[in-house]
Amino acid sequence: MKTLYLVRHAKSSWKDASLRDRDRPLNKRGKRDAPRMADVLKEKVNCPDVFVSSPSRRTQDTAVSFLHVYGKLIADLELEEALFHGDEGDMASVIGRLDNGHQSAMLFVHNPGITDYANELAKVSIFNIPTCGVAAISLDTDCWSEVGKCPAEMLFYYYPKGLDLQF
């Protein structure tokens, strides 16, 4: 069994129009939501074995909040260019290359890829995974390259504005 945690980056800032898309930082709400969601996850699940992120600033900033809460170092974050606005195929490719020794993986990615991939993988119908939303998926396999071909089940789906409704 493997567990995949898909995390959409927290809310980003559009304040500086001169920044390239990949360089946009988190805004005030994003800086608040990322550590809050990390705390919620830490209460629910053990530390993932591997953390992988799109190289965009907003995904890395979101990931750092999770790393901090789990007591990990920034050096523990793996960056994958294919995850920058990656689609389902890009995510599947990155996941398929993960070390089979890892039982769980947390990916920090973008929309619409995260929503499309979570729906496709777990056979669910989530309209939109909001910023800093987390979808946890259980995978009935011992091999990451089998993801997408093995049974999968949505374990939970949390997002910042829905936290008060879920507890």
XYZ file of N, CA, C and O in Angstrom:
668
model
N 0.839 -1.196 0.000
C 0.000 0.000 0.000
C 0.876 1.248 0.000
O 1.870 1.312 0.703
N 0.458 2.216 -0.780
C 1.116 3.518 -0.847
C 0.064 4.577 -0.534
O -1.135 4.357 -0.730
N 0.531 5.718 -0.063
C -0.373 6.847 0.172
C 0.199 8.076 -0.513
O 1.377 8.407 -0.340
N -0.662 8.738 -1.278
C -0.290 9.943 -2.008
C -1.066 11.127 -1.454
O -2.289 11.056 -1.318
N -0.356 12.184 -1.118
C -0.968 13.429 -0.660
C -0.722 14.482 -1.732
O 0.422 14.822 -2.018
N -1.792 14.945 -2.348
C -1.708 15.997 -3.362
C -2.098 17.320 -2.702
O -3.190 17.431 -2.155
N -1.203 18.290 -2.750
C -1.426 19.582 -2.099
C -1.361 20.679 -3.162
O -0.354 20.814 -3.867
N -2.435 21.430 -3.260
C -2.403 22.604 -4.144
C -1.721 23.728 -3.375
O -1.945 23.908 -2.177
N -0.890 24.494 -4.046
C -0.206 25.607 -3.390
C -1.214 26.545 -2.735
O -2.365 26.649 -3.170
N -0.772 27.215 -1.686
C -1.617 28.190 -0.996
C -1.820 29.422 -1.890
O -1.181 29.572 -2.940
N -2.706 30.295 -1.465
C -3.084 31.482 -2.240
C -1.863 32.354 -2.532
O -1.111 32.708 -1.636
N -1.704 32.699 -3.789
C -0.538 33.495 -4.202
C -0.914 34.939 -4.474
O -2.078 35.282 -4.664
N 0.108 35.747 -4.495
C -0.067 37.185 -4.692
C 0.044 37.565 -6.169
O 0.898 37.053 -6.885
N -0.807 38.478 -6.565
C -0.756 39.063 -7.911
C -0.346 40.529 -7.818
O -0.480 41.287 -8.786
N 0.139 40.947 -6.644
C 0.435 42.361 -6.368
C 1.481 42.951 -7.315
O 1.336 44.068 -7.775
N 2.532 42.191 -7.602
C 3.612 42.678 -8.453
C 3.449 42.091 -9.850
O 3.860 40.959 -10.120
N 2.870 42.875 -10.746
C 2.585 42.402 -12.106
C 3.856 42.159 -12.927
O 3.803 41.519 -13.975
N 4.992 42.644 -12.457
C 6.235 42.451 -13.200
C 6.846 41.066 -12.976
O 7.735 40.654 -13.711
N 6.361 40.336 -11.963
C 6.906 39.013 -11.673
C 6.436 37.978 -12.690
O 5.286 38.005 -13.134
N 7.339 37.072 -13.029
C 6.943 35.938 -13.856
C 6.002 35.067 -13.032
O 6.072 35.052 -11.800
N 5.148 34.302 -13.674
C 4.188 33.450 -12.980
C 4.882 32.543 -11.962
O 4.428 32.401 -10.833
N 5.990 31.938 -12.328
C 6.673 31.001 -11.431
C 7.311 31.691 -10.224
O 7.690 31.021 -9.272
N 7.422 33.021 -10.251
C 8.068 33.757 -9.163
C 7.087 34.389 -8.175
O 7.519 35.052 -7.221
N 5.796 34.207 -8.394
C 4.818 34.835 -7.495
C 4.865 34.203 -6.100
O 4.822 32.983 -5.968
N 4.934 35.025 -5.050
C 4.965 34.510 -3.673
C 3.547 34.270 -3.148
O 2.562 34.570 -3.825
N 3.475 33.783 -1.928
C 2.179 33.642 -1.271
C 1.699 35.013 -0.814
O 2.508 35.877 -0.466
N 0.387 35.201 -0.795
C -0.164 36.436 -0.240
C -0.431 36.211 1.254
O -0.097 35.154 1.816
N -1.036 37.184 1.896
C -1.282 37.113 3.341
C -2.111 35.873 3.704
O -1.792 35.160 4.657
N -3.165 35.608 2.946
C -4.007 34.444 3.220
C -3.235 33.140 3.016
O -3.357 32.199 3.788
N -2.422 33.093 1.978
C -1.616 31.908 1.721
C -0.625 31.636 2.841
O -0.425 30.488 3.245
N -0.013 32.694 3.353
C 0.935 32.548 4.470
C 0.237 32.087 5.741
O 0.853 31.459 6.594
N -1.042 32.382 5.865
C -1.825 31.932 7.016
C -2.299 30.488 6.813
O -2.229 29.656 7.720
N -2.779 30.179 5.608
C -3.385 28.875 5.349
C -2.386 27.718 5.303
O -2.700 26.617 5.752
N -1.203 27.947 4.743
C -0.247 26.837 4.571
C 0.147 26.200 5.910
O 0.033 24.978 6.059
N 0.569 26.979 6.911
C 0.906 26.325 8.185
C -0.320 25.731 8.882
O -0.225 24.683 9.543
N -1.464 26.346 8.695
C -2.693 25.817 9.300
C -3.028 24.444 8.716
O -3.350 23.509 9.446
N -2.951 24.308 7.405
C -3.234 23.018 6.773
C -2.173 21.982 7.144
O -2.488 20.806 7.344
N -0.930 22.418 7.257
C 0.135 21.503 7.667
C -0.137 20.974 9.074
O 0.036 19.775 9.340
N -0.574 21.839 9.977
C -0.911 21.416 11.339
C -2.048 20.400 11.330
O -2.012 19.405 12.054
N -3.069 20.658 10.519
C -4.206 19.739 10.415
C -3.725 18.376 9.930
O -4.096 17.334 10.479
N -2.882 18.369 8.913
C -2.395 17.102 8.382
C -1.532 16.356 9.392
O -1.638 15.140 9.517
N -0.696 17.090 10.108
C 0.175 16.429 11.084
C -0.642 15.724 12.169
O -0.236 14.685 12.682
N -1.803 16.275 12.498
C -2.680 15.628 13.476
C -3.280 14.334 12.922
O -3.648 13.445 13.676
N -3.387 14.238 11.606
C -4.061 13.103 10.962
C -3.110 12.018 10.461
O -3.479 10.848 10.447
N -1.931 12.419 9.984
C -1.046 11.448 9.329
C 0.406 11.627 9.767
O 0.832 12.729 10.115
N 1.136 10.525 9.703
C 2.571 10.562 9.978
C 3.282 11.340 8.875
O 2.722 11.557 7.796
N 4.514 11.671 9.135
C 5.318 12.411 8.164
C 5.472 11.603 6.881
O 5.874 10.436 6.918
N 5.147 12.200 5.745
C 5.369 11.506 4.470
C 6.855 11.180 4.285
O 7.733 11.869 4.818
N 7.125 10.145 3.526
C 8.502 9.720 3.285
C 9.246 10.643 2.337
O 10.471 10.759 2.409
N 8.508 11.282 1.430
C 9.155 12.159 0.454
C 8.242 13.341 0.148
O 7.014 13.198 0.110
N 8.851 14.502 -0.026
C 8.155 15.742 -0.366
C 8.684 16.203 -1.723
O 9.894 16.384 -1.887
N 7.766 16.393 -2.677
C 8.156 16.780 -4.036
C 7.317 17.982 -4.449
O 6.099 17.998 -4.246
N 7.962 18.980 -5.048
C 7.254 20.213 -5.385
C 7.562 20.691 -6.792
O 8.657 20.475 -7.310
N 6.589 21.380 -7.340
C 6.822 22.212 -8.516
C 7.872 23.242 -8.100
O 7.932 23.628 -6.928
N 8.686 23.732 -9.028
C 9.701 24.712 -8.666
C 9.183 26.144 -8.520
O 9.966 27.051 -8.217
N 7.893 26.369 -8.684
C 7.389 27.735 -8.543
C 7.554 28.191 -7.093
O 7.553 27.378 -6.160
N 7.702 29.491 -6.909
C 7.907 30.017 -5.556
C 6.723 29.698 -4.646
O 6.899 29.312 -3.495
N 5.499 29.837 -5.162
C 4.327 29.617 -4.308
C 4.187 28.173 -3.859
O 3.767 27.914 -2.734
N 4.571 27.216 -4.715
C 4.504 25.817 -4.286
C 5.624 25.520 -3.300
O 5.402 24.823 -2.297
N 6.803 26.055 -3.544
C 7.909 25.840 -2.609
C 7.611 26.477 -1.248
O 7.884 25.867 -0.211
N 7.047 27.683 -1.261
C 6.698 28.340 0.006
C 5.651 27.529 0.772
O 5.722 27.402 1.994
N 4.695 26.968 0.062
C 3.686 26.114 0.694
C 4.357 24.869 1.266
O 4.117 24.497 2.422
N 5.208 24.251 0.482
C 5.903 23.042 0.923
C 6.752 23.296 2.165
O 6.795 22.462 3.078
N 7.414 24.434 2.219
C 8.268 24.758 3.368
C 7.443 24.805 4.653
O 7.908 24.370 5.715
N 6.213 25.298 4.578
C 5.345 25.290 5.764
C 5.102 23.864 6.250
O 5.129 23.598 7.452
N 4.874 22.953 5.319
C 4.639 21.559 5.682
C 5.928 20.921 6.216
O 5.895 20.195 7.209
N 7.051 21.187 5.561
C 8.330 20.662 6.032
C 8.594 21.110 7.466
O 9.007 20.308 8.310
N 8.367 22.377 7.738
C 8.601 22.933 9.070
C 7.744 22.212 10.114
O 8.249 21.805 11.164
N 6.474 22.057 9.839
C 5.560 21.408 10.785
C 5.970 19.958 11.038
O 5.875 19.456 12.158
N 6.462 19.285 10.008
C 6.887 17.897 10.153
C 8.341 17.757 10.628
O 8.865 16.646 10.725
N 9.001 18.882 10.906
C 10.367 18.835 11.414
C 11.410 18.448 10.381
O 12.460 17.909 10.710
N 11.131 18.740 9.131
C 12.055 18.421 8.043
C 12.817 19.680 7.616
O 12.432 20.809 7.937
N 13.882 19.483 6.863
C 14.705 20.579 6.358
C 14.292 20.944 4.933
O 13.762 20.105 4.194
N 14.595 22.155 4.543
C 14.316 22.580 3.163
C 15.053 21.665 2.187
O 14.546 21.362 1.103
N 16.215 21.189 2.585
C 16.991 20.275 1.728
C 16.251 18.963 1.469
O 16.592 18.228 0.536
N 15.234 18.654 2.284
C 14.450 17.435 2.090
C 13.417 17.562 0.977
O 12.760 16.579 0.625
N 13.271 18.760 0.425
C 12.283 18.996 -0.629
C 12.908 18.730 -1.997
O 13.925 19.321 -2.354
N 12.271 17.854 -2.758
C 12.710 17.585 -4.132
C 11.901 18.455 -5.082
O 10.683 18.570 -4.937
N 12.567 19.076 -6.040
C 11.896 19.919 -7.028
C 11.813 19.167 -8.353
O 12.772 18.540 -8.780
N 10.648 19.250 -8.982
C 10.409 18.601 -10.270
C 9.806 19.598 -11.240
O 8.672 20.039 -11.064
N 10.555 19.954 -12.259
C 10.107 20.923 -13.259
C 8.786 20.493 -13.908
O 7.929 21.324 -14.209
N 8.598 19.194 -14.104
C 7.384 18.689 -14.761
C 6.115 19.021 -13.982
O 5.019 19.001 -14.546
N 6.244 19.338 -12.697
C 5.064 19.657 -11.891
C 4.619 21.111 -12.025
O 3.555 21.472 -11.547
N 5.434 21.966 -12.671
C 5.039 23.366 -12.862
C 3.926 23.400 -13.899
O 4.152 23.192 -15.084
N 2.715 23.608 -13.423
C 1.496 23.568 -14.242
C 1.347 22.234 -14.968
O 0.785 22.166 -16.059
N 1.841 21.175 -14.329
C 1.774 19.850 -14.921
C 0.350 19.312 -14.980
O -0.486 19.621 -14.136
N 0.106 18.498 -15.990
C -1.200 17.848 -16.125
C -1.128 16.452 -15.509
O -0.120 16.080 -14.891
N -2.179 15.671 -15.699
C -2.242 14.334 -15.116
C -1.070 13.464 -15.567
O -0.506 12.723 -14.759
N -0.711 13.553 -16.827
C 0.399 12.758 -17.343
C 1.723 13.133 -16.705
O 2.551 12.265 -16.400
N 1.940 14.434 -16.504
C 3.175 14.888 -15.864
C 3.255 14.394 -14.423
O 4.300 13.936 -13.962
N 2.133 14.485 -13.706
C 2.120 14.016 -12.315
C 2.349 12.512 -12.262
O 3.125 12.029 -11.433
N 1.696 11.779 -13.131
C 1.862 10.323 -13.164
C 3.322 9.960 -13.437
O 3.857 9.022 -12.840
N 3.954 10.692 -14.325
C 5.360 10.433 -14.656
C 6.264 10.655 -13.450
O 7.138 9.830 -13.154
N 6.063 11.756 -12.746
C 6.871 12.055 -11.556
C 6.629 10.992 -10.483
O 7.570 10.464 -9.879
N 5.369 10.661 -10.238
C 5.025 9.661 -9.223
C 5.601 8.295 -9.597
O 6.135 7.578 -8.753
N 5.530 7.954 -10.857
C 6.033 6.661 -11.319
C 7.525 6.479 -11.125
O 8.014 5.341 -11.094
N 8.261 7.573 -10.978
C 9.710 7.507 -10.772
C 10.113 7.526 -9.293
O 11.296 7.454 -8.974
N 9.131 7.618 -8.384
C 9.467 7.637 -6.967
C 10.077 6.305 -6.541
O 9.739 5.250 -7.084
N 10.938 6.366 -5.557
C 11.580 5.182 -4.997
C 10.522 4.321 -4.310
O 9.768 4.806 -3.462
N 10.467 3.051 -4.647
C 9.469 2.155 -4.073
C 9.657 1.936 -2.575
O 8.764 1.421 -1.905
N 10.789 2.351 -2.043
C 11.005 2.297 -0.608
C 10.164 3.319 0.140
O 9.929 3.178 1.342
N 9.698 4.337 -0.564
C 8.823 5.351 0.038
C 7.391 4.814 0.062
O 6.845 4.451 -0.976
N 6.794 4.782 1.247
C 5.413 4.315 1.363
C 4.412 5.449 1.168
O 3.247 5.214 0.862
N 4.881 6.695 1.379
C 3.986 7.847 1.215
C 4.753 8.991 0.568
O 5.963 9.134 0.758
N 4.015 9.788 -0.196
C 4.611 10.924 -0.902
C 3.654 12.104 -0.858
O 2.434 11.922 -0.975
N 4.215 13.289 -0.694
C 3.418 14.517 -0.714
C 3.911 15.378 -1.867
O 5.088 15.720 -1.930
N 2.992 15.684 -2.795
C 3.321 16.509 -3.948
C 2.644 17.862 -3.824
O 1.454 17.943 -3.493
N 3.387 18.928 -4.115
C 2.886 20.297 -4.078
C 2.784 20.773 -5.520
O 3.798 20.903 -6.209
N 1.545 20.999 -5.961
C 1.285 21.210 -7.382
C 0.266 22.318 -7.621
O -0.114 23.037 -6.702
N -0.162 22.421 -8.866
C -1.030 23.496 -9.337
C -2.370 22.943 -9.816
O -2.514 21.762 -10.070
N -3.310 23.866 -9.990
C -4.590 23.552 -10.603
C -4.533 24.022 -12.053
O -3.808 24.973 -12.345
N -5.218 23.396 -12.972
C -6.249 22.368 -12.810
C -5.710 20.949 -12.690
O -6.462 20.020 -12.444
N -4.381 20.764 -12.831
C -3.803 19.426 -12.804
C -4.144 18.634 -11.564
O -4.485 17.452 -11.649
N -4.083 19.273 -10.396
C -4.341 18.549 -9.151
C -5.782 18.039 -9.096
O -6.023 16.891 -8.729
N -6.717 18.877 -9.473
C -8.126 18.468 -9.443
C -8.376 17.347 -10.448
O -8.991 16.331 -10.117
N -7.876 17.515 -11.650
C -8.068 16.498 -12.686
C -7.438 15.167 -12.284
O -8.051 14.111 -12.451
N -6.229 15.225 -11.736
C -5.527 13.991 -11.371
C -6.198 13.288 -10.197
O -6.361 12.064 -10.207
N -6.581 14.033 -9.166
C -7.266 13.432 -8.009
C -8.559 12.762 -8.452
O -8.861 11.636 -8.044
N -9.329 13.436 -9.299
C -10.582 12.862 -9.803
C -10.340 11.592 -10.611
O -11.033 10.586 -10.441
N -9.352 11.649 -11.482
C -9.048 10.506 -12.341
C -8.550 9.320 -11.516
O -9.005 8.189 -11.692
N -7.647 9.590 -10.606
C -7.018 8.522 -9.837
C -7.989 7.840 -8.881
O -8.072 6.611 -8.832
N -8.732 8.639 -8.114
C -9.607 8.091 -7.072
C -11.042 7.888 -7.533
O -11.891 7.480 -6.739
N -11.309 8.183 -8.791
C -12.671 8.023 -9.338
C -13.688 8.799 -8.502
O -14.715 8.272 -8.082
N -13.358 10.070 -8.234
C -14.240 10.957 -7.489
C -14.619 12.126 -8.392
O -14.148 12.225 -9.526
N -15.453 13.002 -7.887
C -15.888 14.142 -8.672
C -15.800 15.413 -7.834
O -16.805 15.938 -7.367
N -14.580 15.875 -7.653
C -14.350 17.141 -6.962
C -14.356 18.222 -8.037
O -13.623 18.129 -9.019
N -15.181 19.243 -7.845
C -15.284 20.297 -8.847
C -13.983 21.090 -8.958
O -13.510 21.376 -10.053
N -13.403 21.442 -7.815
C -12.201 22.267 -7.813
C -11.508 22.126 -6.464
O -12.116 22.392 -5.439
N -10.259 21.712 -6.460
C -9.497 21.701 -5.216
C -8.989 23.120 -5.009
O -8.193 23.621 -5.804
N -9.452 23.796 -3.953
C -9.057 25.187 -3.729
C -7.599 25.317 -3.313
O -6.940 24.329 -2.987
N -7.115 26.548 -3.279
C -5.747 26.788 -2.844
C -5.532 26.199 -1.460
O -6.378 26.301 -0.582
N -4.411 25.535 -1.307
C -3.963 24.841 -0.101
C -4.856 23.654 0.257
O -4.782 23.131 1.369
N -5.666 23.199 -0.701
C -6.444 21.991 -0.493
C -5.544 20.764 -0.556
O -4.515 20.776 -1.246
N -5.925 19.734 0.184
C -5.147 18.500 0.244
C -6.064 17.317 -0.030
O -7.099 17.163 0.624
N -5.680 16.486 -0.980
C -6.390 15.245 -1.263
C -5.448 14.092 -0.939
O -4.324 14.037 -1.444
N -5.900 13.184 -0.062
C -5.110 12.010 0.310
C -5.717 10.787 -0.360
O -6.922 10.549 -0.261
N -4.867 10.026 -1.035
C -5.335 8.884 -1.813
C -4.541 7.634 -1.431
O -3.305 7.641 -1.465
N -5.261 6.592 -1.062
C -4.661 5.297 -0.763
C -4.553 4.506 -2.059
O -5.503 4.446 -2.840
N -3.403 3.881 -2.265
C -3.132 3.159 -3.501
C -2.791 1.705 -3.183
O -1.869 1.432 -2.403
N -3.525 0.792 -3.768
C -3.331 -0.625 -3.502
C -2.231 -1.175 -4.411
O -2.490 -1.877 -5.388
N -0.986 -0.818 -4.055
C 0.178 -1.269 -4.808
C 1.419 -1.124 -3.942
O 1.418 -0.364 -2.970
N 2.468 -1.823 -4.318
C 3.767 -1.669 -3.662
C 4.749 -0.960 -4.582
O 5.907 -0.781 -4.243
N 4.257 -0.564 -5.756
C 5.131 -0.013 -6.791
C 4.540 1.294 -7.332
O 3.441 1.300 -7.890
N 5.262 2.390 -7.167
C 4.760 3.696 -7.619
C 4.459 3.719 -9.114
O 3.559 4.429 -9.561
N 5.170 2.924 -9.884
C 4.915 2.916 -11.339
C 3.563 2.302 -11.689
O 3.084 2.453 -12.811
N 2.919 1.650 -10.724
C 1.598 1.059 -10.938
C 0.452 2.033 -10.646
O -0.713 1.701 -10.875
N 0.787 3.201 -10.120
C -0.251 4.192 -9.800
C -0.975 4.566 -11.087
O -0.361 4.841 -12.113
N -2.272 4.552 -11.030
C -3.098 4.785 -12.207
C -3.622 3.485 -12.793
O -4.597 3.474 -13.526
N -2.959 2.374 -12.439
C -3.386 1.052 -12.904
C -3.892 0.198 -11.746
O -4.417 -0.887 -11.961
N -3.709 0.681 -10.523
C -4.100 -0.077 -9.334
C -5.343 0.557 -8.697
O -5.657 1.715 -8.967
N -6.037 -0.191 -7.845
C -7.170 0.410 -7.128
C -6.704 1.583 -6.262
O -5.625 1.538 -5.661
N -7.513 2.624 -6.231
C -7.199 3.819 -5.444
C -8.463 4.294 -4.751
O -9.564 4.147 -5.285
N -8.282 4.861 -3.564
C -9.422 5.329 -2.779
C -9.089 6.659 -2.120
O -8.015 6.816 -1.545
N -10.014 7.603 -2.217
C -9.836 8.894 -1.552
C -9.990 8.678 -0.052
O -11.027 8.203 0.410
N -8.954 9.010 0.702
C -8.997 8.884 2.160
C -9.647 10.111 2.787
O -10.452 9.998 3.695
N -9.241 11.280 2.312
C -9.846 12.536 2.768
C -9.489 13.644 1.806
O -8.589 13.512 0.982
N -10.215 14.726 1.952
C -10.024 15.919 1.130
C -10.330 17.104 2.030
O -11.456 17.241 2.510
N -9.320 17.899 2.333
C -9.468 19.074 3.199
C -9.052 20.324 2.435
O -8.184 20.268 1.561
N -9.656 21.433 2.828
C -9.254 22.724 2.282
C -9.511 23.770 3.371
O -10.357 23.574 4.249
N -8.758 24.866 3.352
C -8.807 25.828 4.462
C -10.203 26.328 4.827
O -10.568 26.307 6.010
N -10.986 26.768 3.882
C -12.307 27.333 4.209
C -13.283 26.269 4.693
O -14.274 26.587 5.331
N -13.004 24.995 4.402
C -13.896 23.938 4.831
C -13.532 23.310 6.165
O -14.250 22.452 6.657
N -12.424 23.740 6.763
C -11.983 23.112 8.011
C -13.019 23.199 9.110
O -13.248 22.245 9.841
N -13.651 24.341 9.248
C -14.641 24.519 10.315
C -15.862 23.632 10.092
O -16.543 23.283 11.041
N -16.115 23.231 8.861
C -17.252 22.369 8.554
C -16.933 20.901 8.831
O -17.836 20.102 9.017
N -15.660 20.551 8.857
C -15.261 19.149 8.948
C -14.983 18.700 10.374
O -14.811 17.520 10.619
N -14.882 19.603 11.320
C -14.537 19.211 12.694
C -15.657 19.515 13.648
O -16.466 20.321 13.455
